[in-house]
Amino acid sequence: MNLSASYEVQRTNQITGSRKWWAFATVLVTMFFSSLDQTVVSTAMPTVISDLHGLNLYTWVFTAYMITSSITVPIYGKLSDVFGRKPFYLFGLVMFGIGSAISGQAHSMLELVWARAVQGVGAGAMMSMPRATIGDIFSPKERARWMGVMMAVFGLSSIVGPAIGGFITDDWSWRWVFYVNLPFVVVAIVGVVFALPTVRTKDQVKVDWQGAALLTVGLVPILLALTWAGSKYAWGSFEIVGMLAGGALVLVAFVVWEMRAPDPLVAPWLFRNRVFTTSLVLQLLVGMAMFGSLMYLPIFVQGVIGLNAQNSGWVMTPMMGGFMVGSMVSGQVMSKTGRYRHVAWISGAVIVVGSVLLNRVDVHTSWPTIMVDMVVLGLGIGALMPLMNMAVQNAFPYRVMGTVNASQQFVSSLGGVIASPVFGTVLNHAFSRKLGELLPPSLSAMKSKMGSLNPQALLTSQAQKAIAAEFDRLGPAGQALYHQLMQAVKLSLTYGIQQLFLVGLVFSALTFIGTFFLPEVKLKGDEYFRGEETEEHAG
């Protein structure tokens, strides 16, 4: 690699020659440790709460990170099209590292929340810059061939993350869950400095700070409402309804402002492109289908099947395997044919089949059966999700690729934010109602208490030991009553998970239908980088 080439000024972000493989390696490192961070932190949070005594601020550890990362994604994307990816990639890595270091030495939950907000500012760049850099390295047609590698890195981090988080927390300290990011940050910084080009263009851009402020003010109450609904406050409470309504009004003002702003944060003209709008809808639908079908599978496997899974990562391994195979197969097909519409149809159909299989589970379902179901669903989702990102980038001129990529990622990420608390509420409500029906008369005194607990709480070893201890006080009959209670819990959890699978099936069917509305633009080769601005056309 010619190190001096990284300091030469270019007019575009395109990366060529041997440098592109160093840049690709840097992207893979960034994708791995940024994805790893999320699962590792989630695993360590019970210990963090116990140490810092801040249960009331628990949700803010994730919400603060989510808010700052979401808001900054479109800003990084727009600016990187003009000033190059390198400065914002470096800034994001540095901020992520600083946030990780501060998080590791936090001595209160409030301090940890602020540190996570700083980390989120860096994560916004790490969410948008790697995907944009992939577009700088490979043309859309060539990129399809490498989707499997990128999905493999993502899958590996998702699988090993909880195991690494548990090992670090138990054998070292929860603080090292954050410190472990620092070596990866240093490696990625070195890669960015030497592999990414320095870019200067004649274009001028102004940051839409007014739009960013409106977006922040609108999103914060909505994110809080979705985080607290069903747990801290009821969904129909004044607090939740007020936050949702207030946030929605501010977001309407944001949309009005963006339509009039000279240099908007989220460009309205993007939504006039059918590939862009259809892909966004599909991403939201497939995201909801994935949450509805897979988010709580580890709970089902542990609580109903009885598999002694030490962490959710190993439980989700079959799905991640399906992800990787699906993305590799679809990528190879698209790379050879230059087409993606038929692949989208087939992927949507596989997602429906996987959801139908999961809807057949009951209290007698075995672990091998669940594995097969997860692999099938993973194949479909793994084939479809990278396809949509590639289709969108292919539908626009290369010069606006950063803006297009960041806007797509920003809008689609909101689907996961919405899905998590909604499906959590569906599960808890169904579980509590069924548990109240199934508890025998001898346990009627427990109904109100058990109905207020969510299944996650009941299935922890600490909670079960505490409940068993209470029943031990009743003597020999206490153990029989305890087993009756646990059987009612298992049946109620099965019922709750079945409701989620049904919701997931609905979204899977909508995803399949939506693929038929996705226009096809033949995947571009090297002409993509030469500035050809072909108009969208339906395939």
Coordinates of C-alpha atoms in Angstrom, one line a residue:
M1 CA 0.0 0.0 0.0
N2 CA 1.3 3.5 -0.9
L3 CA 1.0 5.3 2.4
S4 CA 1.5 8.7 0.7
A5 CA -1.6 8.2 -1.4
S6 CA -3.8 8.6 1.7
Y7 CA -2.7 12.3 1.9
E8 CA -3.3 13.1 -1.8
V9 CA -6.3 15.3 -2.3
Q10 CA -9.1 13.7 -4.4
R11 CA -12.3 15.1 -5.8
T12 CA -14.4 12.0 -4.8
N13 CA -14.4 9.5 -2.0
Q14 CA -13.7 6.5 -4.4
I15 CA -11.0 4.2 -3.1
T16 CA -9.0 2.3 -5.7
G17 CA -6.0 0.0 -6.0
S18 CA -4.5 -2.0 -3.2
R19 CA -5.8 0.7 -0.7
K20 CA -9.3 -0.6 -1.1
W21 CA -8.5 -3.9 0.6
W22 CA -7.0 -2.1 3.6
A23 CA -10.1 0.2 3.7
F24 CA -12.3 -2.9 3.5
A25 CA -10.4 -4.5 6.4
T26 CA -10.8 -1.3 8.4
V27 CA -14.6 -1.3 7.8
L28 CA -14.8 -4.9 8.9
V29 CA -12.9 -4.2 12.1
T30 CA -15.2 -1.2 12.8
M31 CA -18.4 -3.2 12.1
F32 CA -17.2 -6.0 14.4
F33 CA -16.4 -4.0 17.5
S34 CA -19.3 -1.5 17.2
S35 CA -21.8 -4.4 16.9
L36 CA -20.0 -6.3 19.6
D37 CA -20.3 -3.3 21.9
Q38 CA -24.1 -3.5 22.0
T39 CA -24.4 -7.1 23.0
V40 CA -21.5 -7.0 25.4
V41 CA -23.0 -4.0 27.3
S42 CA -26.4 -5.6 27.4
T43 CA -24.9 -8.6 29.1
A44 CA -23.1 -6.6 31.7
M45 CA -26.0 -4.3 32.6
P46 CA -27.3 -6.3 35.6
T47 CA -23.9 -6.2 37.2
V48 CA -23.5 -2.5 36.4
I49 CA -26.9 -1.7 38.1
S50 CA -25.9 -3.7 41.1
D51 CA -22.6 -1.8 41.4
L52 CA -23.8 1.7 40.7
H53 CA -27.3 1.4 42.3
G54 CA -29.1 3.3 39.6
L55 CA -32.0 1.1 38.5
N56 CA -34.2 4.2 37.9
L57 CA -31.7 5.3 35.2
Y58 CA -31.3 1.9 33.6
T59 CA -33.2 2.7 30.4
W60 CA -31.3 5.9 29.9
V61 CA -28.0 4.0 29.5
F62 CA -29.4 2.8 26.1
T63 CA -31.7 5.7 25.3
A64 CA -29.0 8.3 25.6
Y65 CA -26.8 6.3 23.2
M66 CA -29.7 5.7 20.8
I67 CA -30.7 9.4 20.7
T68 CA -27.2 10.8 20.0
S69 CA -26.3 8.1 17.5
S70 CA -29.6 8.5 15.6
I71 CA -29.4 12.3 15.4
T72 CA -25.8 12.4 14.2
V73 CA -26.2 9.8 11.4
P74 CA -27.7 12.1 8.8
I75 CA -25.3 14.9 9.7
Y76 CA -22.3 12.7 9.1
G77 CA -23.7 11.4 5.9
K78 CA -24.3 14.8 4.3
L79 CA -21.0 16.3 5.4
S80 CA -19.0 13.3 4.2
D81 CA -20.2 13.6 0.7
V82 CA -18.5 17.0 0.5
F83 CA -15.5 16.8 2.9
G84 CA -14.8 13.1 2.6
R85 CA -15.4 10.2 4.9
K86 CA -12.0 10.3 6.6
P87 CA -12.4 13.3 9.0
F88 CA -15.8 12.1 10.2
Y89 CA -14.8 8.5 10.4
L90 CA -11.8 9.6 12.6
F91 CA -14.0 12.0 14.7
G92 CA -16.5 9.2 15.3
L93 CA -13.8 6.7 16.3
V94 CA -12.2 9.2 18.7
M95 CA -15.6 10.2 20.3
F96 CA -16.5 6.5 20.6
G97 CA -13.2 5.8 22.3
I98 CA -13.6 8.8 24.7
G99 CA -17.1 7.7 25.5
S100 CA -15.9 4.1 26.2
A101 CA -13.1 5.3 28.5
I102 CA -15.4 7.6 30.5
S103 CA -18.1 4.8 30.7
G104 CA -15.4 2.4 32.1
Q105 CA -14.5 4.7 34.9
A106 CA -18.1 5.9 35.7
H107 CA -18.9 6.0 39.5
S108 CA -22.6 6.7 39.2
M109 CA -25.4 5.8 36.7
L110 CA -25.8 9.4 35.8
E111 CA -22.2 9.6 34.8
L112 CA -22.5 6.4 32.8
V113 CA -25.6 7.9 31.0
W114 CA -23.6 11.0 30.0
A115 CA -20.7 8.9 28.9
R116 CA -23.0 6.7 26.7
A117 CA -24.3 9.9 25.1
V118 CA -20.8 10.8 24.1
Q119 CA -20.2 7.3 22.9
G120 CA -23.4 7.6 20.8
V121 CA -22.0 10.7 19.1
G122 CA -19.2 8.6 17.8
A123 CA -21.4 5.6 17.1
G124 CA -23.4 7.8 14.7
A125 CA -20.3 8.0 12.5
M126 CA -19.5 4.3 12.9
M127 CA -23.1 3.4 11.8
S128 CA -22.9 5.5 8.6
M129 CA -19.3 5.8 7.6
P130 CA -18.5 2.0 7.2
R131 CA -21.5 1.5 5.0
A132 CA -20.7 4.5 2.9
T133 CA -17.1 3.4 2.7
I134 CA -18.2 0.1 1.3
G135 CA -19.9 2.1 -1.5
D136 CA -16.6 3.9 -2.1
I137 CA -14.7 0.7 -2.5
F138 CA -17.1 -1.5 -4.6
S139 CA -19.6 -0.7 -7.3
P140 CA -23.1 -1.9 -6.6
K141 CA -22.7 -5.0 -8.8
E142 CA -19.3 -5.8 -7.3
R143 CA -20.5 -5.1 -3.8
A144 CA -23.1 -7.9 -3.9
R145 CA -20.3 -10.4 -4.0
W146 CA -19.0 -9.2 -0.6
M147 CA -22.2 -9.0 1.3
G148 CA -21.6 -12.5 2.8
V149 CA -18.3 -11.4 4.3
M150 CA -19.9 -8.3 5.9
M151 CA -22.8 -10.3 7.2
A152 CA -20.4 -12.9 8.6
V153 CA -18.6 -10.3 10.6
F154 CA -21.9 -8.9 11.9
G155 CA -23.1 -12.5 12.7
L156 CA -19.9 -13.4 14.5
S157 CA -20.1 -10.3 16.7
S158 CA -23.7 -11.1 17.6
I159 CA -22.9 -14.7 18.5
V160 CA -19.8 -14.1 20.6
G161 CA -20.8 -10.8 22.1
P162 CA -22.9 -12.1 25.0
A163 CA -20.3 -14.8 25.8
I164 CA -17.5 -12.2 25.8
G165 CA -19.6 -9.9 27.9
G166 CA -20.3 -12.5 30.5
F167 CA -16.6 -13.6 30.6
I168 CA -15.3 -10.1 31.0
T169 CA -17.9 -9.2 33.7
D170 CA -17.4 -12.3 35.7
D171 CA -13.6 -12.7 35.5
W172 CA -12.4 -9.1 35.2
S173 CA -14.9 -6.3 35.8
W174 CA -17.9 -4.7 34.0
R175 CA -15.6 -1.7 33.4
W176 CA -13.5 -3.7 31.0
V177 CA -16.7 -4.2 28.9
F178 CA -16.1 -0.6 27.8
Y179 CA -12.3 -0.5 28.0
V180 CA -12.1 -3.5 25.6
N181 CA -13.2 -1.1 22.8
L182 CA -10.1 1.0 23.0
P183 CA -7.6 -1.4 21.2
F184 CA -10.1 -1.8 18.3
V185 CA -10.5 1.9 18.1
V186 CA -6.8 2.4 17.8
V187 CA -6.5 -0.2 15.0
A188 CA -9.4 1.3 13.1
I189 CA -7.9 4.8 13.4
V190 CA -4.7 3.6 11.9
G191 CA -6.6 1.9 9.1
V192 CA -8.6 5.1 8.3
V193 CA -5.6 7.4 8.3
F194 CA -3.7 5.3 5.8
A195 CA -6.5 3.7 3.7
L196 CA -9.1 6.5 3.2
P197 CA -8.4 9.4 0.8
T198 CA -8.4 13.0 1.7
V199 CA -11.2 14.7 -0.2
R200 CA -11.9 18.3 -1.3
T201 CA -14.7 19.3 -3.6
K202 CA -16.0 22.6 -4.9
D203 CA -19.4 22.0 -3.3
Q204 CA -20.5 24.0 -0.3
V205 CA -22.7 22.7 2.5
K206 CA -24.2 24.2 5.6
V207 CA -25.2 22.1 8.6
D208 CA -28.9 22.2 9.2
W209 CA -28.7 22.9 12.9
Q210 CA -32.3 24.1 13.2
G211 CA -33.4 20.8 11.7
A212 CA -31.2 18.8 14.0
A213 CA -32.6 20.7 17.0
L214 CA -36.2 20.0 15.9
L215 CA -35.4 16.4 15.2
T216 CA -33.8 16.0 18.7
V217 CA -36.7 17.7 20.5
G218 CA -39.2 15.6 18.6
L219 CA -37.4 12.2 19.0
V220 CA -36.5 12.5 22.7
P221 CA -40.0 12.4 24.2
I222 CA -41.1 9.7 21.7
L223 CA -38.1 7.5 22.5
L224 CA -38.7 8.0 26.2
A225 CA -42.4 7.1 25.8
L226 CA -41.6 3.9 23.9
T227 CA -39.0 3.0 26.5
W228 CA -41.3 3.6 29.5
A229 CA -44.6 2.5 28.1
G230 CA -45.9 -0.7 29.6
S231 CA -43.3 -0.6 32.4
K232 CA -43.0 2.7 34.2
Y233 CA -46.3 4.0 32.8
A234 CA -49.4 2.4 31.2
W235 CA -49.6 2.8 27.4
G236 CA -52.8 4.9 27.7
S237 CA -51.5 7.1 30.6
F238 CA -51.4 10.9 30.3
E239 CA -47.6 10.8 30.5
I240 CA -47.1 8.4 27.5
V241 CA -49.8 9.9 25.4
G242 CA -48.6 13.4 26.1
M243 CA -45.0 12.6 25.2
L244 CA -46.0 10.8 22.0
A245 CA -48.3 13.6 20.9
G246 CA -45.8 16.3 21.8
G247 CA -43.0 14.6 20.0
A248 CA -45.2 13.9 16.9
L249 CA -46.1 17.6 16.7
V250 CA -42.4 18.7 16.8
L251 CA -41.6 16.1 14.1
V252 CA -44.3 17.5 11.9
A253 CA -42.6 20.9 12.4
F254 CA -39.3 19.2 11.5
V255 CA -40.8 17.9 8.2
V256 CA -42.2 21.3 7.3
W257 CA -38.8 22.9 8.0
E258 CA -36.9 20.3 6.0
M259 CA -39.2 21.0 3.0
R260 CA -38.2 24.7 3.1
A261 CA -34.6 24.5 4.4
P262 CA -31.9 25.4 1.8
D263 CA -29.7 22.5 2.8
P264 CA -31.9 20.1 4.8
L265 CA -30.7 17.4 7.2
V266 CA -32.9 14.7 5.6
A267 CA -33.4 15.6 2.0
P268 CA -37.1 15.5 1.0
W269 CA -36.2 14.8 -2.7
L270 CA -35.0 11.4 -1.7
F271 CA -38.6 10.3 -1.0
R272 CA -39.6 11.0 -4.6
N273 CA -37.5 8.0 -5.6
R274 CA -39.6 4.9 -5.6
V275 CA -36.6 2.6 -4.8
F276 CA -35.8 4.7 -1.7
T277 CA -39.4 4.9 -0.4
T278 CA -40.2 1.2 -1.1
S279 CA -37.0 0.1 0.5
L280 CA -37.6 2.1 3.6
V281 CA -41.1 0.6 4.0
L282 CA -39.7 -2.9 3.4
Q283 CA -36.9 -2.4 6.0
L284 CA -39.5 -1.3 8.6
L285 CA -41.6 -4.3 7.8
V286 CA -38.8 -6.9 7.8
G287 CA -37.5 -5.3 11.0
M288 CA -40.8 -5.7 12.7
A289 CA -41.1 -9.3 11.4
M290 CA -37.7 -10.1 12.8
F291 CA -38.5 -8.5 16.2
G292 CA -41.9 -10.2 16.3
S293 CA -40.4 -13.6 15.5
L294 CA -36.9 -13.7 17.0
M295 CA -36.4 -11.0 19.7
Y296 CA -37.8 -13.2 22.5
L297 CA -36.8 -16.6 21.3
P298 CA -34.0 -17.0 23.8
I299 CA -36.6 -16.6 26.6
F300 CA -38.8 -19.3 25.0
V301 CA -35.8 -21.7 24.6
Q302 CA -34.7 -21.2 28.2
G303 CA -38.2 -21.0 29.8
V304 CA -40.2 -23.5 27.8
I305 CA -37.8 -26.0 26.1
G306 CA -35.4 -25.9 29.1
L307 CA -32.2 -25.5 27.2
N308 CA -29.5 -24.3 29.6
A309 CA -28.4 -21.4 27.4
Q310 CA -25.8 -19.3 29.2
N311 CA -26.5 -16.4 26.9
S312 CA -28.7 -15.4 24.0
G313 CA -25.8 -15.4 21.6
W314 CA -25.4 -19.1 21.4
V315 CA -29.2 -19.5 21.2
M316 CA -29.3 -17.2 18.2
T317 CA -26.4 -18.9 16.4
P318 CA -28.7 -20.8 13.9
M319 CA -30.4 -17.6 12.9
M320 CA -27.0 -15.8 12.3
G321 CA -25.9 -18.8 10.3
G322 CA -28.9 -18.5 8.1
F323 CA -28.2 -14.7 7.8
M324 CA -24.7 -15.4 6.5
V325 CA -25.7 -18.1 4.0
G326 CA -28.7 -16.1 2.7
S327 CA -26.6 -13.0 2.2
M328 CA -23.8 -14.9 0.4
V329 CA -26.2 -16.7 -2.0
S330 CA -28.2 -13.7 -2.9
G331 CA -25.0 -11.6 -3.2
Q332 CA -23.5 -14.1 -5.7
V333 CA -26.8 -14.2 -7.7
M334 CA -27.0 -10.4 -7.9
S335 CA -23.4 -10.0 -8.8
K336 CA -23.7 -12.4 -11.7
T337 CA -27.1 -11.2 -13.1
G338 CA -27.0 -7.5 -12.1
R339 CA -30.6 -7.9 -11.0
Y340 CA -32.2 -8.0 -7.6
R341 CA -36.0 -8.0 -7.9
H342 CA -36.5 -11.7 -8.3
V343 CA -34.1 -12.3 -5.4
A344 CA -36.3 -9.9 -3.3
W345 CA -39.4 -11.9 -4.1
I346 CA -37.8 -15.3 -3.2
S347 CA -36.3 -13.8 0.0
G348 CA -39.7 -12.4 1.0
A349 CA -41.3 -15.9 0.4
V350 CA -38.6 -17.6 2.5
I351 CA -39.3 -15.1 5.4
V352 CA -43.0 -16.0 5.2
V353 CA -42.2 -19.8 5.3
G354 CA -39.9 -19.2 8.4
S355 CA -42.6 -17.3 10.2
V356 CA -45.2 -20.0 9.4
L357 CA -42.9 -22.6 10.9
L358 CA -42.4 -20.6 14.0
N359 CA -46.1 -20.2 14.4
R360 CA -46.4 -24.0 14.8
V361 CA -44.4 -24.1 18.1
D362 CA -46.0 -25.1 21.3
V363 CA -44.9 -26.3 24.8
H364 CA -43.8 -29.6 23.3
T365 CA -41.5 -28.2 20.6
S366 CA -37.9 -29.4 20.7
W367 CA -34.7 -27.5 20.3
P368 CA -33.8 -29.0 16.9
T369 CA -37.2 -27.9 15.5
I370 CA -36.6 -24.4 16.7
M371 CA -33.1 -24.4 15.1
V372 CA -34.5 -25.4 11.7
D373 CA -37.2 -22.6 11.9
M374 CA -34.6 -20.0 12.8
V375 CA -32.3 -21.0 10.0
V376 CA -35.1 -20.7 7.4
L377 CA -36.1 -17.3 8.7
G378 CA -32.5 -16.2 8.9
L379 CA -32.0 -17.2 5.3
G380 CA -34.8 -14.9 4.1
I381 CA -33.9 -11.9 6.2
G382 CA -30.2 -12.3 5.5
A383 CA -30.8 -12.3 1.8
L384 CA -33.3 -9.3 1.8
M385 CA -31.8 -6.8 4.2
P386 CA -28.4 -6.1 2.5
L387 CA -30.2 -6.2 -0.9
M388 CA -32.3 -3.1 0.0
N389 CA -29.3 -1.1 1.1
M390 CA -27.6 -2.0 -2.2
A391 CA -30.7 -1.2 -4.3
V392 CA -31.0 2.3 -2.7
Q393 CA -27.3 3.2 -3.2
N394 CA -27.5 2.0 -6.8
A395 CA -30.6 4.2 -7.6
F396 CA -28.8 7.5 -6.9
P397 CA -25.7 9.2 -8.2
Y398 CA -22.4 8.3 -6.4
R399 CA -21.8 11.9 -5.4
V400 CA -24.8 11.8 -2.9
M401 CA -24.2 8.3 -1.7
G402 CA -23.3 9.3 1.9
T403 CA -26.5 11.4 2.2
V404 CA -28.6 8.6 0.7
N405 CA -27.1 5.9 2.9
A406 CA -27.3 7.9 6.1
S407 CA -30.9 9.0 5.5
Q408 CA -32.0 5.4 4.8
Q409 CA -30.2 4.2 7.9
F410 CA -31.7 6.9 10.1
V411 CA -35.3 6.2 9.0
S412 CA -35.0 2.5 9.1
S413 CA -33.3 2.4 12.5
L414 CA -36.4 4.0 14.0
G415 CA -38.2 0.7 13.3
G416 CA -36.2 -1.2 15.8
V417 CA -36.7 1.6 18.4
I418 CA -40.4 1.3 18.0
A419 CA -40.6 -2.5 17.8
S420 CA -38.7 -3.4 21.0
P421 CA -41.1 -1.8 23.5
V422 CA -44.2 -2.6 21.5
F423 CA -43.4 -6.3 21.3
G424 CA -42.3 -6.3 24.9
T425 CA -45.7 -5.0 25.9
V426 CA -47.5 -7.6 23.8
L427 CA -45.6 -10.4 25.4
N428 CA -45.9 -9.1 29.0
H429 CA -49.7 -8.4 28.6
A430 CA -50.4 -11.9 27.1
F431 CA -48.2 -13.6 29.6
S432 CA -49.8 -11.9 32.6
R433 CA -53.3 -12.5 31.4
K434 CA -52.7 -16.2 30.7
L435 CA -50.8 -16.7 34.0
G436 CA -53.8 -15.3 35.9
E437 CA -56.0 -17.8 34.2
L438 CA -53.8 -20.9 34.7
L439 CA -52.8 -20.4 38.4
P440 CA -54.7 -23.1 40.4
P441 CA -57.0 -22.0 43.3
S442 CA -54.4 -23.0 45.8
L443 CA -52.2 -20.2 44.4
S444 CA -54.9 -17.6 44.0
A445 CA -53.2 -15.4 46.5
M446 CA -50.3 -15.2 44.1
K447 CA -52.3 -14.0 41.1
S448 CA -52.0 -10.3 41.5
K449 CA -48.3 -10.5 42.4
M450 CA -47.4 -12.8 39.5
G451 CA -49.5 -10.9 37.0
S452 CA -47.4 -7.8 37.6
L453 CA -44.1 -9.5 36.8
N454 CA -42.8 -9.9 33.3
P455 CA -41.5 -13.3 32.0
Q456 CA -37.9 -12.0 31.8
A457 CA -38.0 -11.4 35.6
L458 CA -39.6 -14.7 36.4
L459 CA -37.1 -16.8 34.4
T460 CA -33.9 -15.5 36.0
S461 CA -32.2 -17.9 38.3
Q462 CA -32.2 -15.3 41.1
A463 CA -36.0 -14.8 40.8
Q464 CA -36.7 -18.5 40.8
K465 CA -34.6 -19.1 43.8
A466 CA -36.3 -16.3 45.7
I467 CA -39.8 -17.7 44.8
A468 CA -38.7 -21.3 45.7
A469 CA -37.5 -20.0 49.0
E470 CA -40.9 -18.5 49.7
F471 CA -42.6 -21.9 48.9
D472 CA -40.1 -23.8 51.1
R473 CA -41.6 -22.1 54.1
L474 CA -44.8 -23.9 53.5
G475 CA -43.2 -27.3 54.1
P476 CA -43.5 -30.4 51.9
A477 CA -46.6 -29.1 50.1
G478 CA -44.7 -26.0 49.1
Q479 CA -42.6 -27.8 46.5
A480 CA -45.7 -29.2 44.8
L481 CA -47.2 -25.7 44.7
Y482 CA -43.9 -24.3 43.3
H483 CA -43.9 -26.8 40.5
Q484 CA -47.5 -26.0 39.7
L485 CA -46.5 -22.3 39.5
M486 CA -43.5 -23.0 37.2
Q487 CA -45.7 -25.1 34.9
A488 CA -48.2 -22.2 34.7
V489 CA -45.3 -19.9 33.9
K490 CA -44.1 -22.2 31.1
L491 CA -47.6 -22.4 29.5
S492 CA -48.2 -18.7 29.9
L493 CA -44.8 -17.9 28.3
T494 CA -45.6 -20.2 25.4
Y495 CA -48.9 -18.4 24.9
G496 CA -47.2 -15.0 24.9
I497 CA -44.5 -16.0 22.5
Q498 CA -47.1 -17.5 20.2
Q499 CA -48.8 -14.1 20.1
L500 CA -45.5 -12.5 19.1
F501 CA -45.0 -15.1 16.4
L502 CA -48.4 -14.3 15.0
V503 CA -47.6 -10.6 14.8
G504 CA -44.3 -11.5 13.2
L505 CA -46.2 -13.6 10.6
V506 CA -48.4 -10.6 9.7
F507 CA -45.3 -8.4 9.1
S508 CA -43.6 -11.2 7.2
A509 CA -46.6 -11.4 4.8
L510 CA -46.6 -7.7 4.4
T511 CA -42.9 -7.8 3.6
F512 CA -43.4 -10.4 0.9
I513 CA -46.2 -8.3 -0.7
G514 CA -44.0 -5.2 -0.5
T515 CA -41.2 -6.8 -2.5
F516 CA -43.5 -6.7 -5.6
F517 CA -43.6 -2.9 -5.4
L518 CA -39.8 -2.6 -5.4
P519 CA -38.7 -1.1 -8.8
E520 CA -35.6 -2.6 -10.3
V521 CA -32.6 -0.5 -11.6
K522 CA -29.9 -2.7 -13.1
L523 CA -26.9 -2.8 -10.8
K524 CA -24.2 -0.5 -12.1
G525 CA -20.5 -1.5 -12.5
D526 CA -17.6 0.9 -12.8
E527 CA -19.9 3.5 -14.5
Y528 CA -21.3 4.1 -11.0
F529 CA -18.2 6.0 -10.1
R530 CA -18.1 8.0 -13.3
G531 CA -21.0 10.2 -12.3
E532 CA -23.7 8.7 -14.6
E533 CA -27.0 9.9 -13.3
T534 CA -29.4 7.5 -15.0
E535 CA -33.0 8.0 -14.1
E536 CA -34.9 5.4 -12.1
H537 CA -36.9 3.0 -14.1
A538 CA -39.1 0.1 -13.2
G539 CA -37.8 -3.3 -14.0

